[in-house]
mmCIF file of C-alpha atoms in Angstrom:
data_model
loop_
_atom_site.group_PDB
_atom_site.id
_atom_site.type_symbol
_atom_site.label_atom_id
_atom_site.label_comp_id
_atom_site.label_asym_id
_atom_site.label_seq_id
_atom_site.Cartn_x
_atom_site.Cartn_y
_atom_site.Cartn_z
ATOM 1 C CA MET A 1 -9.375 -16.976 6.344
ATOM 2 C CA ILE A 2 -5.955 -14.539 6.187
ATOM 3 C CA ASP A 3 -3.832 -15.935 8.867
ATOM 4 C CA ASP A 4 -0.645 -14.117 8.130
ATOM 5 C CA TRP A 5 -0.009 -10.855 6.203
ATOM 6 C CA PHE A 6 0.074 -10.140 2.677
ATOM 7 C CA GLU A 7 -1.231 -13.970 1.975
ATOM 8 C CA ALA A 8 -0.396 -15.460 -1.195
ATOM 9 C CA ASP A 9 -1.392 -18.445 -3.161
ATOM 10 C CA GLU A 10 1.224 -21.264 -3.253
ATOM 11 C CA GLY A 11 3.332 -21.103 -6.217
ATOM 12 C CA GLU A 12 1.561 -17.535 -7.201
ATOM 13 C CA LEU A 13 4.570 -15.664 -6.586
ATOM 14 C CA SER A 14 7.937 -15.679 -8.636
ATOM 15 C CA PRO A 15 11.094 -16.313 -6.470
ATOM 16 C CA PRO A 16 11.749 -12.053 -6.866
ATOM 17 C CA HIS A 17 8.433 -11.673 -5.876
ATOM 18 C CA THR A 18 8.827 -13.931 -2.914
ATOM 19 C CA THR A 19 11.793 -12.315 -1.445
ATOM 20 C CA LEU A 20 10.091 -9.043 -1.360
ATOM 21 C CA VAL A 21 6.501 -10.258 -0.064
ATOM 22 C CA ASP A 22 8.843 -12.384 2.628
ATOM 23 C CA ILE A 23 10.742 -9.374 3.890
ATOM 24 C CA VAL A 24 7.213 -6.743 4.254
ATOM 25 C CA ARG A 25 5.309 -9.851 6.094
ATOM 26 C CA ASP A 26 8.098 -9.509 8.594
ATOM 27 C CA SER A 27 7.854 -6.335 9.328
ATOM 28 C CA ALA A 28 3.994 -6.185 8.995
ATOM 29 C CA ARG A 29 4.107 -8.430 12.093
ATOM 30 C CA THR A 30 5.056 -5.207 14.034
ATOM 31 C CA TRP A 31 2.943 -2.614 12.710
ATOM 32 C CA PRO A 32 0.165 -0.577 15.139
ATOM 33 C CA GLU A 33 -3.300 -1.588 14.460
ATOM 34 C CA CYS A 34 -2.477 -3.663 10.959
ATOM 35 C CA PRO A 35 -4.171 -7.613 11.263
ATOM 36 C CA PRO A 36 -3.577 -9.520 8.811
ATOM 37 C CA ALA A 37 -7.267 -9.237 7.003
ATOM 38 C CA ALA A 38 -5.713 -5.541 6.507
ATOM 39 C CA THR A 39 -3.053 -6.321 3.966
ATOM 40 C CA ALA A 40 -3.743 -7.879 0.804
ATOM 41 C CA VAL A 41 -1.104 -9.264 -2.697
ATOM 42 C CA LEU A 42 -2.240 -8.984 -6.079
ATOM 43 C CA VAL A 43 -0.346 -10.368 -9.029
ATOM 44 C CA PHE A 44 -1.211 -9.377 -12.533
ATOM 45 C CA PRO A 45 0.880 -11.843 -15.070
ATOM 46 C CA PRO A 46 1.509 -10.536 -18.177
ATOM 47 C CA ASP A 47 -1.664 -10.988 -20.868
ATOM 48 C CA GLU A 48 -0.420 -13.018 -23.491
ATOM 49 C CA ASP A 49 -3.762 -12.146 -25.574
ATOM 50 C CA GLU A 50 -3.321 -8.529 -24.869
ATOM 51 C CA ASP A 51 -2.806 -6.208 -28.130
ATOM 52 C CA GLU A 52 0.812 -5.353 -28.668
ATOM 53 C CA GLU A 53 0.120 -2.272 -30.264
ATOM 54 C CA GLU A 54 2.612 0.632 -29.422
ATOM 55 C CA ARG A 55 0.770 3.052 -27.398
ATOM 56 C CA PRO A 56 2.266 5.955 -25.446
ATOM 57 C CA PRO A 57 2.312 5.382 -22.070
ATOM 58 C CA ARG A 58 0.486 8.155 -19.239
ATOM 59 C CA ASP A 59 3.453 8.148 -16.722
ATOM 60 C CA ALA A 60 5.991 6.002 -15.121
ATOM 61 C CA TYR A 61 4.175 4.321 -13.352
ATOM 62 C CA ASP A 62 2.362 2.600 -16.619
ATOM 63 C CA ALA A 63 5.559 2.737 -18.318
ATOM 64 C CA ALA A 64 6.819 0.237 -15.905
ATOM 65 C CA TRP A 65 3.947 -1.943 -16.061
ATOM 66 C CA ASP A 66 4.412 -1.987 -19.688
ATOM 67 C CA GLU A 67 8.143 -3.029 -19.562
ATOM 68 C CA ALA A 68 7.242 -5.703 -17.121
ATOM 69 C CA PHE A 69 4.422 -6.953 -19.099
ATOM 70 C CA ALA A 70 6.869 -6.790 -22.657
ATOM 71 C CA ALA A 71 9.654 -8.921 -20.172
ATOM 72 C CA GLY A 72 7.243 -12.140 -19.585
ATOM 73 C CA GLN A 73 7.262 -10.509 -16.045
ATOM 74 C CA ALA A 74 4.276 -10.323 -13.597
ATOM 75 C CA VAL A 75 3.222 -7.001 -11.416
ATOM 76 C CA LEU A 76 3.101 -7.674 -7.928
ATOM 77 C CA THR A 77 1.260 -4.914 -5.604
ATOM 78 C CA LEU A 78 0.761 -5.219 -2.071
ATOM 79 C CA ILE A 79 -2.139 -3.321 -0.351
ATOM 80 C CA THR A 80 -2.933 -2.073 3.571
ATOM 81 C CA GLU A 81 -5.827 -0.796 4.506
ATOM 82 C CA LEU A 82 -5.615 1.804 7.203
ATOM 83 C CA ARG A 83 -9.031 1.523 9.229
ATOM 84 C CA HIS A 84 -10.595 3.662 11.821
ATOM 85 C CA ARG A 85 -10.341 2.590 15.391
ATOM 86 C CA ASP A 86 -13.885 2.629 16.352
ATOM 87 C CA GLN A 87 -15.709 1.667 12.873
ATOM 88 C CA LYS A 88 -13.105 -0.781 11.406
ATOM 89 C CA LEU A 89 -14.248 1.743 8.228
ATOM 90 C CA VAL A 90 -11.254 2.143 5.572
ATOM 91 C CA VAL A 91 -10.064 5.315 6.141
ATOM 92 C CA MET A 92 -6.943 5.255 3.707
ATOM 93 C CA THR A 93 -5.246 2.456 1.074
ATOM 94 C CA LEU A 94 -1.711 2.128 0.397
ATOM 95 C CA GLY A 95 -0.322 0.589 -1.978
ATOM 96 C CA ALA A 96 3.453 -0.791 -2.927
ATOM 97 C CA THR A 97 3.786 -2.143 -6.823
ATOM 98 C CA VAL A 98 6.597 -3.481 -8.229
ATOM 99 C CA ALA A 99 6.991 -3.849 -11.645
ATOM 100 C CA GLY A 100 10.208 -4.966 -13.286
ATOM 101 C CA ASP A 101 13.431 -3.573 -10.762
ATOM 102 C CA ARG A 102 10.528 -0.745 -10.093
ATOM 103 C CA LEU A 103 8.758 0.401 -6.644
ATOM 104 C CA PHE A 104 5.935 2.828 -6.670
ATOM 105 C CA CYS A 105 4.352 3.630 -3.388
ATOM 106 C CA SER A 106 1.049 5.545 -2.817
ATOM 107 C CA GLU A 107 -2.330 5.843 -1.957
ATOM 108 C CA ARG A 108 -4.505 3.937 -3.669
ATOM 109 C CA ASN A 109 -8.338 3.947 -4.721
ATOM 110 C CA SER A 110 -9.952 1.696 -2.323
ATOM 111 C CA SER A 111 -11.693 0.185 -4.878
ATOM 112 C CA THR A 112 -9.346 0.113 -7.651
ATOM 113 C CA TYR A 113 -6.230 0.459 -5.685
ATOM 114 C CA HIS A 114 -4.482 2.768 -8.799
ATOM 115 C CA PRO A 115 -2.131 5.556 -7.438
ATOM 116 C CA GLU A 116 -4.210 8.486 -6.003
ATOM 117 C CA ALA A 117 -2.866 12.219 -6.052
ATOM 118 C CA SER A 118 -2.532 12.724 -2.222
ATOM 119 C CA THR A 119 -1.539 16.030 -0.143
ATOM 120 C CA VAL A 120 -0.281 13.586 3.290
ATOM 121 C CA ILE A 121 1.442 10.656 1.556
ATOM 122 C CA GLU A 122 4.571 11.431 -0.287
ATOM 123 C CA PRO A 123 4.557 8.891 -3.321
ATOM 124 C CA LEU A 124 8.315 6.950 -4.085
ATOM 125 C CA ASP A 125 9.206 5.724 -7.042
ATOM 126 C CA VAL A 126 12.510 3.607 -6.821
ATOM 127 C CA THR A 127 14.823 1.125 -8.508
ATOM 128 C CA GLY A 128 16.867 -2.339 -7.039
ATOM 129 C CA SER A 129 16.911 -5.588 -6.146
ATOM 130 C CA PRO A 130 14.355 -7.782 -4.496
ATOM 131 C CA GLU A 131 15.816 -7.625 -1.249
ATOM 132 C CA GLU A 132 16.152 -3.543 -1.600
ATOM 133 C CA LEU A 133 12.668 -2.906 -2.544
ATOM 134 C CA GLY A 134 11.291 -5.281 -0.379
ATOM 135 C CA ARG A 135 13.109 -3.261 2.672
ATOM 136 C CA ILE A 136 12.248 0.233 1.402
ATOM 137 C CA ALA A 137 8.684 -1.103 0.848
ATOM 138 C CA ALA A 138 8.329 -2.082 4.714
ATOM 139 C CA ASP A 139 10.018 1.246 5.824
ATOM 140 C CA TRP A 140 7.359 3.459 3.474
ATOM 141 C CA PHE A 141 4.533 1.308 5.110
ATOM 142 C CA GLU A 142 5.395 1.178 8.393
ATOM 143 C CA GLU A 143 5.900 5.072 8.390
ATOM 144 C CA ILE A 144 2.842 5.687 7.486
ATOM 145 C CA VAL A 145 0.802 3.215 9.819
ATOM 146 C CA SER A 146 2.408 4.178 12.772
ATOM 147 C CA ARG A 147 1.602 8.101 12.155
ATOM 148 C CA SER A 148 -1.380 8.632 14.855
ATOM 149 C CA MET A 149 -4.768 9.934 12.862
ATOM 150 C CA VAL A 150 -6.958 12.270 14.247
ATOM 151 C CA GLU A 151 -10.921 13.957 13.400
ATOM 152 C CA LEU A 152 -12.668 16.607 14.409
ATOM 153 C CA ASP A 153 -15.362 15.142 17.027
ATOM 154 C CA ARG A 154 -18.599 14.420 15.512
ATOM 155 C CA LYS A 155 -17.030 14.409 11.977
ATOM 156 C CA PRO A 156 -16.096 11.849 10.282
ATOM 157 C CA TRP A 157 -14.091 13.833 7.512
ATOM 158 C CA PRO A 158 -11.297 15.401 7.502
ATOM 159 C CA ARG A 159 -8.984 13.212 9.248
ATOM 160 C CA SER A 160 -5.419 14.473 9.598
ATOM 161 C CA PHE A 161 -1.947 12.665 10.506
ATOM 162 C CA VAL A 162 -0.163 14.058 13.470
ATOM 163 C CA ALA A 163 3.155 13.535 14.425
ATOM 164 C CA LYS A 164 4.125 10.724 17.378
ATOM 165 C CA GLY A 165 3.596 11.985 20.922
ATOM 166 C CA THR A 166 1.759 15.061 19.745
ATOM 167 C CA PRO A 167 -1.098 16.018 21.878
ATOM 168 C CA LEU A 168 -4.461 15.757 20.949
ATOM 169 C CA PRO A 169 -5.218 19.075 19.216
ATOM 170 C CA ARG A 170 -8.572 20.708 20.678
ATOM 171 C CA GLY A 171 -12.386 19.801 18.964
ATOM 172 C CA HIS A 172 -10.190 16.532 17.896
ATOM 173 C CA ARG A 173 -10.207 12.715 18.673
ATOM 174 C CA TRP A 174 -8.112 10.038 17.913
ATOM 175 C CA VAL A 175 -8.747 7.773 14.855
ATOM 176 C CA ARG A 176 -5.804 5.353 14.965
ATOM 177 C CA ASN A 177 -2.420 5.284 16.989
ATOM 178 C CA PRO A 178 -2.967 7.502 20.099
#
């Protein structure tokens, strides 16, 4: 049973990762409609058996993973699932990945947790200290988790975000954070 946001096993996180997770965890306690069970911590240690063959990275995200692993550092991903109020269905998965001193925040595939292209969520790629990255990740998650979400009546898709305080559009119903 998960009893805290972004719960991790004792000793699983490095000191910089612990600092970052603690900052995001403290912020998560105030997020609307985001219970502890909707969050997860994934730690990917460098694989010592991995083939050291040089391969061109597909993008900055992959390159950051390769650099972290080459330096013997684990890669950390924090996951938050936005759930439908009535049906408890996951409507969107968000992720913040830390590889070395880089933070990548984006919508994620709900099965693989790999970044997905999105038209409503602006991805983020920044560098900084664990404290800075923790604050940036917490702010990024909070801004998205706090958004109101609506859907057309009796149609499960498409869902869309509306600005907080916006009146309910005609023919729609609230899904999250009315």
